[in-house]
XYZ file of C-alpha atoms in Angstrom:
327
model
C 63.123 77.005 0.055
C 61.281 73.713 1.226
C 57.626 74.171 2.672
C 57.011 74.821 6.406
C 53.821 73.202 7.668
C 52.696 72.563 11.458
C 50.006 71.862 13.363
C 48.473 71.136 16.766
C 46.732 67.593 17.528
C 43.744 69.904 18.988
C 43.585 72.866 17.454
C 44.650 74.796 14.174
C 48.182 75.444 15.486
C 49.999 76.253 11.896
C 48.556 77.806 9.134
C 50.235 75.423 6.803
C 50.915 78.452 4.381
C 54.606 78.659 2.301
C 56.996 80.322 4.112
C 58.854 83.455 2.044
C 62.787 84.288 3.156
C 61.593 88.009 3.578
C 59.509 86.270 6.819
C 62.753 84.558 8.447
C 61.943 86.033 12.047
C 58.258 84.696 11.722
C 59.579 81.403 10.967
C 61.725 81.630 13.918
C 59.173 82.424 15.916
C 56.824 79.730 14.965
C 59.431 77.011 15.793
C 59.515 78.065 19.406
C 55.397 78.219 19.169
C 54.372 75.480 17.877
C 55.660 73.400 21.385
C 54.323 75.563 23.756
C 50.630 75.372 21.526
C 51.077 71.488 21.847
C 51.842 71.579 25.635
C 48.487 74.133 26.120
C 45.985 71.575 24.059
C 47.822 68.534 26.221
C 46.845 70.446 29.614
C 43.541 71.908 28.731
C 42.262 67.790 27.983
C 42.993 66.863 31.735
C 44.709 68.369 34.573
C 47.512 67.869 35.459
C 46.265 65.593 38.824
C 44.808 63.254 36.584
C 41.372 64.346 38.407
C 39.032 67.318 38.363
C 38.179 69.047 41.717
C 35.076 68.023 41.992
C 34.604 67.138 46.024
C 34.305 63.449 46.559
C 31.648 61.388 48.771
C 32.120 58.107 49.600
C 29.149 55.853 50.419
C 29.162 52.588 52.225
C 26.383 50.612 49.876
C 24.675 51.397 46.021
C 21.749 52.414 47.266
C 23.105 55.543 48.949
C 25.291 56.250 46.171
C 22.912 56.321 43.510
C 20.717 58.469 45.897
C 23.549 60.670 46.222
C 24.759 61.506 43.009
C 20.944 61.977 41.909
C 21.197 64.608 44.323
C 24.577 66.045 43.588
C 23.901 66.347 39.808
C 27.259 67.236 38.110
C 28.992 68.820 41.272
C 29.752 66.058 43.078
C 32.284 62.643 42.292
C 30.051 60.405 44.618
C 31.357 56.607 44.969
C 30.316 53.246 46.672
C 32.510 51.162 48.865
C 31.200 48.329 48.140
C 29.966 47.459 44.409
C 26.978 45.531 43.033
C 26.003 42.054 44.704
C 27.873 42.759 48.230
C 26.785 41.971 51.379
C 26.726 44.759 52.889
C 25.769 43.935 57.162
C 29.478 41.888 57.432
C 31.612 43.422 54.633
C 34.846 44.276 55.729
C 36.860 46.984 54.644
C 39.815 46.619 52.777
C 43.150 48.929 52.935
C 41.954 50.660 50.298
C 38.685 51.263 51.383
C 40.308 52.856 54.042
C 42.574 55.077 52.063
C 39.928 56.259 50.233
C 38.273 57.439 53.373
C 41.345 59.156 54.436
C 40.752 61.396 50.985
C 37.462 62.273 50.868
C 35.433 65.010 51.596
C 31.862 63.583 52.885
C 31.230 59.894 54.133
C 27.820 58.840 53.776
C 26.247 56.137 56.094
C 23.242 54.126 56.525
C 23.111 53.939 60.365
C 20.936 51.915 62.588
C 23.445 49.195 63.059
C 23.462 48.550 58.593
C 27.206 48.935 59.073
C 29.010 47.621 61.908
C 32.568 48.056 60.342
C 31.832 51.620 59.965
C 34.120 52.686 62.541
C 37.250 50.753 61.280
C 36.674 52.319 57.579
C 36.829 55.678 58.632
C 39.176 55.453 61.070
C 42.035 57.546 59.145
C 39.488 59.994 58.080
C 39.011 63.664 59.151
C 36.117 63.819 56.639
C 32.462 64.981 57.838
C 30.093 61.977 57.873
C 26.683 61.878 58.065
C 24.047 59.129 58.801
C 21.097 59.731 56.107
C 18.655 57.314 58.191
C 18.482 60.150 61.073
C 14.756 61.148 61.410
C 13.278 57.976 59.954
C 10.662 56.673 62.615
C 12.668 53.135 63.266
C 10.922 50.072 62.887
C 12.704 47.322 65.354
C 13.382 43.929 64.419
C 10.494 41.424 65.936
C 12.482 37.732 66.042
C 15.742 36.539 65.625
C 19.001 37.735 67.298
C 18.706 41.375 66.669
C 14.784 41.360 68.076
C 14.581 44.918 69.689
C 17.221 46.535 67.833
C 16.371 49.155 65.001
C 15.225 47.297 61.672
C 18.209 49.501 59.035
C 16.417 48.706 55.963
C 14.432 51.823 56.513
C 14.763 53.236 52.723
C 13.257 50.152 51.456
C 9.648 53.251 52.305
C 9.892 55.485 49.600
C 8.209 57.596 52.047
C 11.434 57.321 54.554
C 13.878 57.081 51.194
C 12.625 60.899 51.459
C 14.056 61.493 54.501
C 17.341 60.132 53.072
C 17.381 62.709 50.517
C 16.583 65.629 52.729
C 19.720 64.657 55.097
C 21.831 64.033 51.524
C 20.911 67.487 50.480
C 21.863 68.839 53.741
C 25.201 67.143 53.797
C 25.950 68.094 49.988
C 24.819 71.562 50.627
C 27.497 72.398 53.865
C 30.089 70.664 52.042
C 29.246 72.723 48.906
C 27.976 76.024 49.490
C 28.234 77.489 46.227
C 25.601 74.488 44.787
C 23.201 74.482 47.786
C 20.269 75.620 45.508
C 21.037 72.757 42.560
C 21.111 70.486 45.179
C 17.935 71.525 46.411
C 16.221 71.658 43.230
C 17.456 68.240 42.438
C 16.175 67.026 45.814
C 12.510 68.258 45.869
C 12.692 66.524 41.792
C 13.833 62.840 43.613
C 11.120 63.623 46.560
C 8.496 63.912 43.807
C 9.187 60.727 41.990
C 9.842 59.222 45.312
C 6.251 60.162 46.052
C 4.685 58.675 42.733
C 6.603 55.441 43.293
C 4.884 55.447 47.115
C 1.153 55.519 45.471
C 2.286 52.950 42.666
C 3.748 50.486 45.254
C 0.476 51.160 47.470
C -1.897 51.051 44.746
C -0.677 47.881 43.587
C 0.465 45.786 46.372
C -3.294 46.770 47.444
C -5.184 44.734 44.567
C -3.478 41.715 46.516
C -6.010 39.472 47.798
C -6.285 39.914 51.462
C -5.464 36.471 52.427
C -2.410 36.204 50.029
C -0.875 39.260 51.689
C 1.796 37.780 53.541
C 5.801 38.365 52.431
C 7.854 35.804 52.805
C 11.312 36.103 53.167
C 14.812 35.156 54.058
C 15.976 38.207 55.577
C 13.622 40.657 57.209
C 14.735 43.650 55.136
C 11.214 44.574 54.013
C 9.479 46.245 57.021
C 9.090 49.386 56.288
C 7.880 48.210 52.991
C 5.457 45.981 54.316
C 4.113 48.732 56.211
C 3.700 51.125 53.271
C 1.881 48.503 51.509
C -0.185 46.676 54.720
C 1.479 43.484 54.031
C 2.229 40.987 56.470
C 5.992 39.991 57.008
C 7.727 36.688 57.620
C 11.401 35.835 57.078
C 13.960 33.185 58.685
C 16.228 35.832 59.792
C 16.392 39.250 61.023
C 19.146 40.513 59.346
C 21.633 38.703 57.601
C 24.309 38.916 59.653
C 22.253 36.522 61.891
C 23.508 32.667 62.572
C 21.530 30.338 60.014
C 18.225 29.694 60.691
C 17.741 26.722 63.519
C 15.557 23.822 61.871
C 12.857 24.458 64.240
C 12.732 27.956 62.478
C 12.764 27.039 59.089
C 9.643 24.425 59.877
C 7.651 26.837 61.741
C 7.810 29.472 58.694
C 7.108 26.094 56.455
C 3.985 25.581 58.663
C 2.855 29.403 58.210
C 3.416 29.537 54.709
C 1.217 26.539 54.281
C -1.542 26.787 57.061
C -2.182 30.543 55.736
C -1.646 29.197 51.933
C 0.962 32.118 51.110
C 1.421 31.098 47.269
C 4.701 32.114 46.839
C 7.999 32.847 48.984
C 11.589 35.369 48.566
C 14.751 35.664 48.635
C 17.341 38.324 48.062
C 20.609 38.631 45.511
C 22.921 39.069 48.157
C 22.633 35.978 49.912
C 21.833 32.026 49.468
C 18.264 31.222 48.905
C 18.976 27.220 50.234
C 17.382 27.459 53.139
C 14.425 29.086 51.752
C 14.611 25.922 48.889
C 13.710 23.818 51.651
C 10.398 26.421 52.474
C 9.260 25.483 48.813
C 9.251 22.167 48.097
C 8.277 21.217 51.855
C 5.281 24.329 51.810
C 3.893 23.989 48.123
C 4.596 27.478 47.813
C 6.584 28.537 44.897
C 9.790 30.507 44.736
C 8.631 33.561 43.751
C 11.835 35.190 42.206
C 14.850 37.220 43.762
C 14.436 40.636 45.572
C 17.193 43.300 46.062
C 17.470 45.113 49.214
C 20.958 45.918 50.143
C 22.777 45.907 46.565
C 21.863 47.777 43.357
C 22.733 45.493 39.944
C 24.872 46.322 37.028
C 23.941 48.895 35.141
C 23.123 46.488 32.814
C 21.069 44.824 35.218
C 17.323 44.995 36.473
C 17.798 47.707 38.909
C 20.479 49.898 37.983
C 18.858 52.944 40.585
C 17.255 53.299 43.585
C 14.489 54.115 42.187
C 14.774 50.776 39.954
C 14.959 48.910 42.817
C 11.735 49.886 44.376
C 9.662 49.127 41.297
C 11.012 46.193 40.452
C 10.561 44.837 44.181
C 6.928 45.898 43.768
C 6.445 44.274 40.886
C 8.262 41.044 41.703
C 5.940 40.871 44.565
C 2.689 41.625 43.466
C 2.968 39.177 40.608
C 3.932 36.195 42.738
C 1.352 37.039 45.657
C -1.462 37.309 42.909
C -0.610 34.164 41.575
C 0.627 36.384 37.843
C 3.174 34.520 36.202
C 5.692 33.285 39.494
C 8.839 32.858 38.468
C-alpha cells in the first residue's frame, strides 16, 4: 500500500495521514473531495465576474474622485475619467469613457460649464448623475471670453469644497441606502478637516504683506480662493479653454505685475506656462512655481488628495508672495 497525501492550495484539504485497506470507501471518497475543495478555495479568492459588487461612480476629474471615495469609505468603487495631468475644460471622451458610463451606477459632475463634453459622455447612460457644485454661491468670470459666465473652479474654497461633500453624501446615500449613516459620518469627518484647512489657508495667506497680495496667474481658476484669503486676482485667461492670450493682454498684466511690484507670478500643471515666461523676464517678477487646480498628481506626487492640493497651493503661494524661498 503506497501513501495517500492531498492537499488544498488554500486550506488544509488532506490530512496527509497513511491510508489503511480497512478505509477503502474513505479513500474513495476523498478522491472525489479533494476537487470540489480546490474548486471552493478557487471561488472564495474572487468571484466569478472578476469584480465585487461594490456600486461604481464615475467622476469626470481627480478632484471629485478623491472627494468621493473619501466619502464612500469602503462601499463604493469610485473612478476618474480622466487621470492625473489632464485638461479637464476640452477633454474629450473616448469610446471607452463612454462605455464605462453606460455601466455605472452614479456619474459625478462638476457643473458650471467645467465640462462641456458632459453630455456626449453620458449619452448611453441611464445612470443618476449629479452636479456636486449645486448650492455653491457662483463667482462669474470678470475678463476674457467667458466674462459673465459662472467661474467652475468653485472647490478651489474649502469652504464651498463643503458643499461638494454634502451633495456627494447625498448622491452616495440614495444610491446606497443601506450605508447612508457611514457616509454621513465620513462626510461631517472631511467637513471638519475641510474647515481646519479654511483657517490655515486664511491665517497664512493673511501674514502676506498687503501690497504683495496680488495672484498672478495664467488661468483664472483661483477665485474663490482669492476670496477666502482677500487676495487680489489677475490671470491672462479666464478659463483655459479660452483662445491664447492677445499680446495686448499679456503686456497689460506685464504692466500690473510691475507698476504694483507683485514679486512673483503662476502657472498651473495642466497647461503651458510660455506665455506667462514672457510675464517674467519682461515684469522682474519671478516664476513663482506651478499650481494645481484641475488635476490631482500621482500618488507619488505632491498632491495626491484634495485635500493635498489645497495646502500645497497655499503654501506655494504664500512663500512666493512673501518673497520665502521662490522657486
Amino acid at each position: 500500500m503506497t501513501e495517500d497525501r492531498s492537499s488544498c492550495a488554500c486550506g488544509d484539504a488532506g490530512t496527509g495521514r497513511r491510508r489503511t485497506p480497512g478505509k477503502s470507501i474513505a479513500r474513495i471518497a476523498a478522491l472525489f473531495t479533494i476537487p470540489l475543495l480546490v474548486a471552493s478555495c478557487s471561488a472564495g479568492e474572487q468571484p466569478a465576474s472578476g469584480k465585487d459588487d461594490k456600486p461604481t461612480v464615475l467622476t469626470t476629474f481627480t478632484v471629485l474622485a478623491d472627494m468621493a471615495q473619501s466619502v464612500a469609505g469602503d462601499h463604493v468603487r469610485v473612478e476618474s475619467i480622466t487621470k492625473p495631468g489632464a485638461e479637464i475644460h476640452e477633454y474629450e471622451p473616448t469610446p471607452e469613457d463612454i462605455k464605462k458610463a453606460s455601466t455605472a451606477d452614479l456619474i459625478l459632475e462638476n457643473g458650471m460649464n467645467l465640462e462641456a463634453w458632459f453630455e456626449k459622455f453620458t449619452q448611453d447612460s441611464k445612470a443618476p448623475k449629479a452636479t456636486v457644485s449645486d448650492g455653491v454661491q457662483p463667482i462669474d468670470i470678470a475678463e476674457g471670453e467667458g466674462s459673465g459666465a459662472p467661474n467652475p473652479h468653485a472647490w478651489m474654497s474649502p469652504v464651498a469644497g463643503q458643499t461638494y461633500v454634502d451633495n456627494i453624501e447625498k448622491a452616495l446615500g440614495e444610491l446606497d441606502p443601506g450605508h447612508k449613516n457611514d457616509f454621513r459620518k465620513n462626510a461631517e469627518d472631511y467637513k471638519r478637516r475641510l474647515q481646519a484647512i479654511h483657517g490655515q489657508l486664511t491665517d497664512r495667506l493673511h501674514q502676506i504683506p498687503e501690497e504683495q497680495r496680488t495672484l498672478v496667474t495664467c488661468e483664472g481658476a483661483f477665485s474663490y480662493l482669492a476670496q477666502d484669503a482677500g487676495l487680489k486676482e489677475k490671470y491672462l485667461w479666464g478659463v483655459n479653454s479660452d483662445a491664447e492670450p492677445s499680446a495686448q493682454r499679456v503686456s497689460a498684466i506685464t504692466e500690473d505685475v510691475k507698476a504694483s511690484h507683485i514679486p512673483a507670478v503662476f502657472c498651473e500643471s495642466t497647461v503651458s506656462d510660455k506665455t506667462m515666461q514672457q510675464v517674467v523676464r519682461s515684469s522682474g517678477a519671478v516664476d513663482g512655481g506651478t499650481l494645481y487646480v484641475d488635476s490631482l498628481s500621482e500618488s507619488g506626487g505632491p498632491v495626491p488628495t484634495y485635500l493635498d492640493l489645497l495646502k500645497y497651493d497655499t503654501d506655494t503661494i504664500a512663500k512666493a508672495l512673501s518673497g520665502d524661498n521662490p522657486q
